[in-house]
Amino acid sequence: MAETPLAIAVEQKESLFRRFVYQFLKHGMAVFWSMILLGIIVLVAGAPLFQRYSPTDQDLYNRFQPPSAEHWMGTDDLGRDMWSRTINGGRISLVVGLLAMSIAIGIGTLVGLLSGFFGGWVDAVLMRLTEIFQSVPRLFLLLVLTTFLRQLDLPWLRPGTFWPIAAVIGGLSWMGVARLVRGNTMELRDQEFVLAARMIGVGNLRILLRHILPNVASPIIVTATLGLAGAIITESGLSYLGFGVQLPTPTWGNMLSATQKYLTSAPWMAIFPGMMIFLVVIAINYLGDGLRDALDPYHVEKGEK
Amino acid sequence: MTQYILRRALQAILTLLVISVLIFGLISSVPGGIMSAYSENPDFTQEDLARLREKYGLNDPVPVRYAKWLLNVLQGDWGNSFTSKRPALQEISDRLPNTLLLMGSMFLVTLAIAIPLGIYSALKQYTFFDHLLTTVALAGQSLPTFWFGLLLIIIFSVLLKTPDGKPLLPSAGMMTLGQPFNLLDRLRHLILPVSMLAVISAASYMRYMRSSMLDVIHKDYVRTARGKGLPEKMVISRHALRNALIPIVTLLGLDLPNLFGGALFTETIFAWPGIGRLFFDSAMKTDYPVLMAVLMVYSFLIVASNLLVDLVYTVLDPRITLD
């Protein structure tokens, strides 16, 4: 019994975090890409410090300038500096990604916990609901929803805000999380420590929050990183099609949307914003990979299988 | 078995009904009304709009309109497009073959890349080749489809040229304009749109194939097959592969909504006249009979494929019995 993860955790409470860090640092690619991700976040968060031109100032005498010492990523069809637009565009893309992911994880975890813990008709109803949401053509519904939300005149839906996009993306991507959490909860529900807690009179809510939730946290964290990557791609795709965050606010997606006309004359307009999405997503995927290995108490060293 | 199929079919119909209520409710609650797309058009006066609302029965409460819509649909009438005036179903059936051609080719190419590479990677686990493939696959999964499409156009239509100065591969449409149908020409037009989707989905399918193969290859029955002296090729192809493919089938079924989404990007970027493009255009113009019809056709295909996957499962894996 002494070797179970639970026992180890109880005996050496403070070293659990150090074990996690140690495991993560052993994953070379994950560390490398996390640094890149960190670099991009610094660049994007501190965009005003790194920009040499305003992202929205037009300079019609200098349209379609190829990358140069003056304009590191060239200029676009209105003579705006692409470097400045790219680092500023990342802000919205990353924030929308984070928001959408948090919403998806929130709904998914709630549905999964309730469904797995209570079973019976609660489970039946919630799982039917999940199936229905899974059978909906997601991207198409997203297009419809964002168009319609934009026409609502609510204060938090004004043009230039990104809440509706994040809400809609999150609201349509929680199903995988729900299934995952449900499965894990069902396994945990009948284990001794839950039974023991129940015996001493702990209520349902407390059992869910204090005993079940911490034990499903690792798979949720891993799914969250993958969900973040997915949400960033979805946002950029919607904005690319013209249904996401509206111009002139730059996001990586909407910066790409007008570029197809200029692929022959100004290919750099299409290359840089897409490159940023690609780098961020690949970095997050590696981060997720590293987290999965580090959080899994049963993780075996490579080469042993 | 028959009973199971009947029950599942009934469930599928119920699911579709609920989806239709949801989508219809959503589309009908557009702020400013379905005619809002026309209200900013100076060619339409208030009276025109009122007359149109009357004509399309838009003054009825939403539940009444839904009931009418459902009754008509059950009789095969999906309404007429607001913009082209043609039956919505006609619009879809004109373009469905194009989308199916695109997605079918993509499916074949994806599996043709992913299955052999996945198997090979699993058999050579932890070799240089395996690490390389895993890295490439993760990079492929991280590519935004539409950006990859733009890159393909830059490389194969802008940078690379045929000796007489034309783009190496066409970047738009299904055929060269003004020419009669020609198989070679159609194939040339398919290359870029199909690669855009297939390379990216092959990346994830390869990873699944690899791990599914790894799961199977250490099982007792594979060892037994080896033990009775079967050649390695037979062990892999006859015993291991058959079982390793089972999870891939489920994945294909569950992945369908994403594939439809991917096709929307392809059709938009490469001007491919399929349903995705039709949907995109009608979403821009809030052409709701067509929107409704496209969404329902997609939902139907997804629900049907999920049902099919479950049934195929029992054929592939005799260990699974349906209650």
GROMACS .gro file of C-alpha atoms in nm, chain A residues 98-296:
model
  199
   98LEU     CA    1  -0.829   3.157  -2.268
   99LEU     CA    2  -1.184   3.276  -2.203
  100ALA     CA    3  -1.339   3.021  -2.437
  101MET     CA    4  -1.133   2.742  -2.286
  102SER     CA    5  -1.229   2.842  -1.930
  103ILE     CA    6  -1.597   2.847  -2.023
  104ALA     CA    7  -1.573   2.505  -2.188
  105ILE     CA    8  -1.385   2.356  -1.894
  106GLY     CA    9  -1.633   2.512  -1.647
  107ILE     CA   10  -1.944   2.375  -1.818
  108GLY     CA   11  -1.781   2.043  -1.901
  109THR     CA   12  -1.656   1.985  -1.547
  110LEU     CA   13  -1.992   2.073  -1.395
  111VAL     CA   14  -2.188   1.849  -1.632
  112GLY     CA   15  -1.938   1.565  -1.596
  113LEU     CA   16  -1.926   1.580  -1.214
  114LEU     CA   17  -2.304   1.588  -1.175
  115SER     CA   18  -2.359   1.320  -1.435
  116GLY     CA   19  -2.094   1.082  -1.305
  117PHE     CA   20  -2.166   1.138  -0.937
  118PHE     CA   21  -2.542   1.116  -0.927
  119GLY     CA   22  -2.599   0.871  -1.214
  120GLY     CA   23  -2.960   0.768  -1.276
  121TRP     CA   24  -3.188   1.014  -1.446
  122VAL     CA   25  -2.949   1.306  -1.394
  123ASP     CA   26  -2.688   1.115  -1.591
  124ALA     CA   27  -2.939   1.013  -1.858
  125VAL     CA   28  -3.062   1.368  -1.915
  126LEU     CA   29  -2.718   1.527  -1.913
  127MET     CA   30  -2.567   1.265  -2.143
  128ARG     CA   31  -2.854   1.300  -2.392
  129LEU     CA   32  -2.787   1.673  -2.387
  130THR     CA   33  -2.417   1.612  -2.448
  131GLU     CA   34  -2.499   1.382  -2.739
  132ILE     CA   35  -2.726   1.644  -2.891
  133PHE     CA   36  -2.456   1.906  -2.870
  134GLN     CA   37  -2.211   1.662  -3.022
  135SER     CA   38  -2.438   1.598  -3.317
  136VAL     CA   39  -2.460   1.962  -3.412
  137PRO     CA   40  -2.232   2.079  -3.693
  138ARG     CA   41  -2.023   2.299  -3.467
  139LEU     CA   42  -1.846   2.542  -3.697
  140PHE     CA   43  -2.167   2.614  -3.888
  141LEU     CA   44  -2.363   2.685  -3.575
  142LEU     CA   45  -2.079   2.909  -3.459
  143LEU     CA   46  -2.113   3.115  -3.775
  144VAL     CA   47  -2.487   3.155  -3.724
  145LEU     CA   48  -2.452   3.235  -3.353
  146THR     CA   49  -2.181   3.498  -3.392
  147THR     CA   50  -2.373   3.675  -3.668
  148PHE     CA   51  -2.683   3.694  -3.455
  149LEU     CA   52  -2.513   3.788  -3.130
  150ARG     CA   53  -2.353   4.082  -3.303
  151GLN     CA   54  -2.694   4.226  -3.383
  152LEU     CA   55  -2.807   4.223  -3.020
  153ASP     CA   56  -2.769   4.565  -2.866
  154LEU     CA   57  -2.635   4.468  -2.525
  155PRO     CA   58  -2.362   4.669  -2.354
  156TRP     CA   59  -2.125   4.373  -2.332
  157LEU     CA   60  -2.176   4.287  -2.697
  158ARG     CA   61  -2.064   4.616  -2.853
  159PRO     CA   62  -1.843   4.592  -3.162
  160GLY     CA   63  -1.480   4.543  -3.071
  161THR     CA   64  -1.555   4.329  -2.768
  162PHE     CA   65  -1.470   3.964  -2.780
  163TRP     CA   66  -1.699   3.824  -2.509
  164PRO     CA   67  -1.964   3.690  -2.747
  165ILE     CA   68  -1.709   3.499  -2.955
  166ALA     CA   69  -1.548   3.349  -2.647
  167ALA     CA   70  -1.886   3.257  -2.496
  168VAL     CA   71  -2.006   3.093  -2.815
  169ILE     CA   72  -1.686   2.895  -2.875
  170GLY     CA   73  -1.676   2.784  -2.511
  171GLY     CA   74  -2.047   2.701  -2.510
  172LEU     CA   75  -2.000   2.464  -2.803
  173SER     CA   76  -1.682   2.284  -2.697
  174TRP     CA   77  -1.747   2.146  -2.348
  175MET     CA   78  -1.874   1.803  -2.453
  176GLY     CA   79  -1.541   1.621  -2.459
  177VAL     CA   80  -1.453   1.754  -2.112
  178ALA     CA   81  -1.793   1.646  -1.979
  179ARG     CA   82  -1.743   1.289  -2.101
  180LEU     CA   83  -1.392   1.271  -1.961
  181VAL     CA   84  -1.489   1.407  -1.618
  182ARG     CA   85  -1.796   1.183  -1.606
  183GLY     CA   86  -1.590   0.872  -1.670
  184ASN     CA   87  -1.336   0.961  -1.404
  185THR     CA   88  -1.603   1.059  -1.152
  186MET     CA   89  -1.787   0.730  -1.198
  187GLU     CA   90  -1.467   0.542  -1.118
  188LEU     CA   91  -1.398   0.751  -0.808
  189ARG     CA   92  -1.755   0.753  -0.677
  190ASP     CA   93  -1.741   0.400  -0.545
  191GLN     CA   94  -1.390   0.404  -0.403
  192GLU     CA   95  -1.320   0.358  -0.034
  193PHE     CA   96  -1.215   0.711   0.046
  194VAL     CA   97  -1.542   0.848  -0.087
  195LEU     CA   98  -1.733   0.583   0.106
  196ALA     CA   99  -1.535   0.671   0.419
  197ALA     CA  100  -1.614   1.040   0.378
  198ARG     CA  101  -1.981   0.955   0.337
  199MET     CA  102  -1.971   0.738   0.649
  200ILE     CA  103  -1.856   1.023   0.865
  201GLY     CA  104  -2.142   1.232   0.734
  202VAL     CA  105  -1.984   1.451   0.469
  203GLY     CA  106  -2.246   1.601   0.238
  204ASN     CA  107  -2.265   1.551  -0.139
  205LEU     CA  108  -2.141   1.898  -0.227
  206ARG     CA  109  -1.837   1.867  -0.005
  207ILE     CA  110  -1.757   1.520  -0.134
  208LEU     CA  111  -1.774   1.650  -0.490
  209LEU     CA  112  -1.556   1.953  -0.424
  210ARG     CA  113  -1.306   1.817  -0.174
  211HIS     CA  114  -1.273   1.451  -0.263
  212ILE     CA  115  -1.369   1.399  -0.627
  213LEU     CA  116  -1.266   1.724  -0.798
  214PRO     CA  117  -0.899   1.723  -0.685
  215ASN     CA  118  -0.868   1.370  -0.818
  216VAL     CA  119  -0.996   1.459  -1.164
  217ALA     CA  120  -0.787   1.777  -1.177
  218SER     CA  121  -0.492   1.631  -1.372
  219PRO     CA  122  -0.688   1.508  -1.675
  220ILE     CA  123  -0.882   1.838  -1.669
  221ILE     CA  124  -0.558   2.039  -1.677
  222VAL     CA  125  -0.426   1.839  -1.971
  223THR     CA  126  -0.756   1.873  -2.159
  224ALA     CA  127  -0.755   2.243  -2.081
  225THR     CA  128  -0.425   2.299  -2.259
  226LEU     CA  129  -0.545   2.107  -2.563
  227GLY     CA  130  -0.874   2.298  -2.544
  228LEU     CA  131  -0.683   2.626  -2.539
  229ALA     CA  132  -0.502   2.529  -2.859
  230GLY     CA  133  -0.834   2.432  -3.016
  231ALA     CA  134  -1.007   2.753  -2.907
  232ILE     CA  135  -0.730   2.969  -3.053
  233ILE     CA  136  -0.757   2.787  -3.387
  234THR     CA  137  -1.137   2.814  -3.381
  235GLU     CA  138  -1.130   3.188  -3.305
  236SER     CA  139  -0.879   3.253  -3.579
  237GLY     CA  140  -1.086   3.048  -3.820
  238LEU     CA  141  -1.406   3.237  -3.740
  239SER     CA  142  -1.231   3.572  -3.765
  240TYR     CA  143  -1.069   3.456  -4.090
  241LEU     CA  144  -1.415   3.389  -4.237
  242GLY     CA  145  -1.524   3.734  -4.121
  243PHE     CA  146  -1.755   3.609  -3.845
  244GLY     CA  147  -1.530   3.669  -3.549
  245VAL     CA  148  -1.374   3.979  -3.399
  246GLN     CA  149  -1.438   4.267  -3.639
  247LEU     CA  150  -1.188   4.501  -3.804
  248PRO     CA  151  -1.014   4.737  -3.739
  249THR     CA  152  -0.926   4.554  -3.411
  250PRO     CA  153  -0.651   4.322  -3.533
  251THR     CA  154  -0.655   3.953  -3.443
  252TRP     CA  155  -0.442   3.685  -3.607
  253GLY     CA  156  -0.752   3.545  -3.774
  254ASN     CA  157  -0.900   3.860  -3.920
  255MET     CA  158  -0.557   3.984  -4.032
  256LEU     CA  159  -0.549   3.681  -4.259
  257SER     CA  160  -0.897   3.724  -4.398
  258ALA     CA  161  -0.823   3.986  -4.664
  259THR     CA  162  -0.490   3.839  -4.766
  260GLN     CA  163  -0.603   3.590  -5.026
  261LYS     CA  164  -0.647   3.872  -5.279
  262TYR     CA  165  -0.284   3.972  -5.235
  263LEU     CA  166  -0.115   3.633  -5.226
  264THR     CA  167   0.069   3.708  -5.552
  265SER     CA  168   0.182   4.061  -5.468
  266ALA     CA  169   0.219   4.058  -5.090
  267PRO     CA  170   0.250   3.701  -4.955
  268TRP     CA  171   0.408   3.824  -4.631
  269MET     CA  172   0.068   3.955  -4.525
  270ALA     CA  173  -0.053   3.595  -4.511
  271ILE     CA  174   0.262   3.439  -4.371
  272PHE     CA  175   0.331   3.621  -4.042
  273PRO     CA  176  -0.005   3.617  -3.859
  274GLY     CA  177  -0.056   3.250  -3.950
  275MET     CA  178   0.296   3.170  -3.836
  276MET     CA  179   0.214   3.316  -3.494
  277ILE     CA  180  -0.101   3.102  -3.460
  278PHE     CA  181   0.100   2.797  -3.563
  279LEU     CA  182   0.382   2.867  -3.315
  280VAL     CA  183   0.145   2.934  -3.026
  281VAL     CA  184  -0.063   2.624  -3.094
  282ILE     CA  185   0.234   2.392  -3.134
  283ALA     CA  186   0.386   2.534  -2.815
  284ILE     CA  187   0.063   2.476  -2.622
  285ASN     CA  188   0.040   2.122  -2.757
  286TYR     CA  189   0.393   2.044  -2.636
  287LEU     CA  190   0.313   2.207  -2.302
  288GLY     CA  191   0.011   1.976  -2.275
  289ASP     CA  192   0.231   1.678  -2.360
  290GLY     CA  193   0.476   1.774  -2.085
  291LEU     CA  194   0.198   1.831  -1.832
  292ARG     CA  195   0.044   1.494  -1.911
  293ASP     CA  196   0.371   1.315  -1.839
  294ALA     CA  197   0.444   1.519  -1.528
  295LEU     CA  198   0.096   1.489  -1.377
  296ASP     CA  199   0.056   1.117  -1.436
   0.00000   0.00000   0.00000
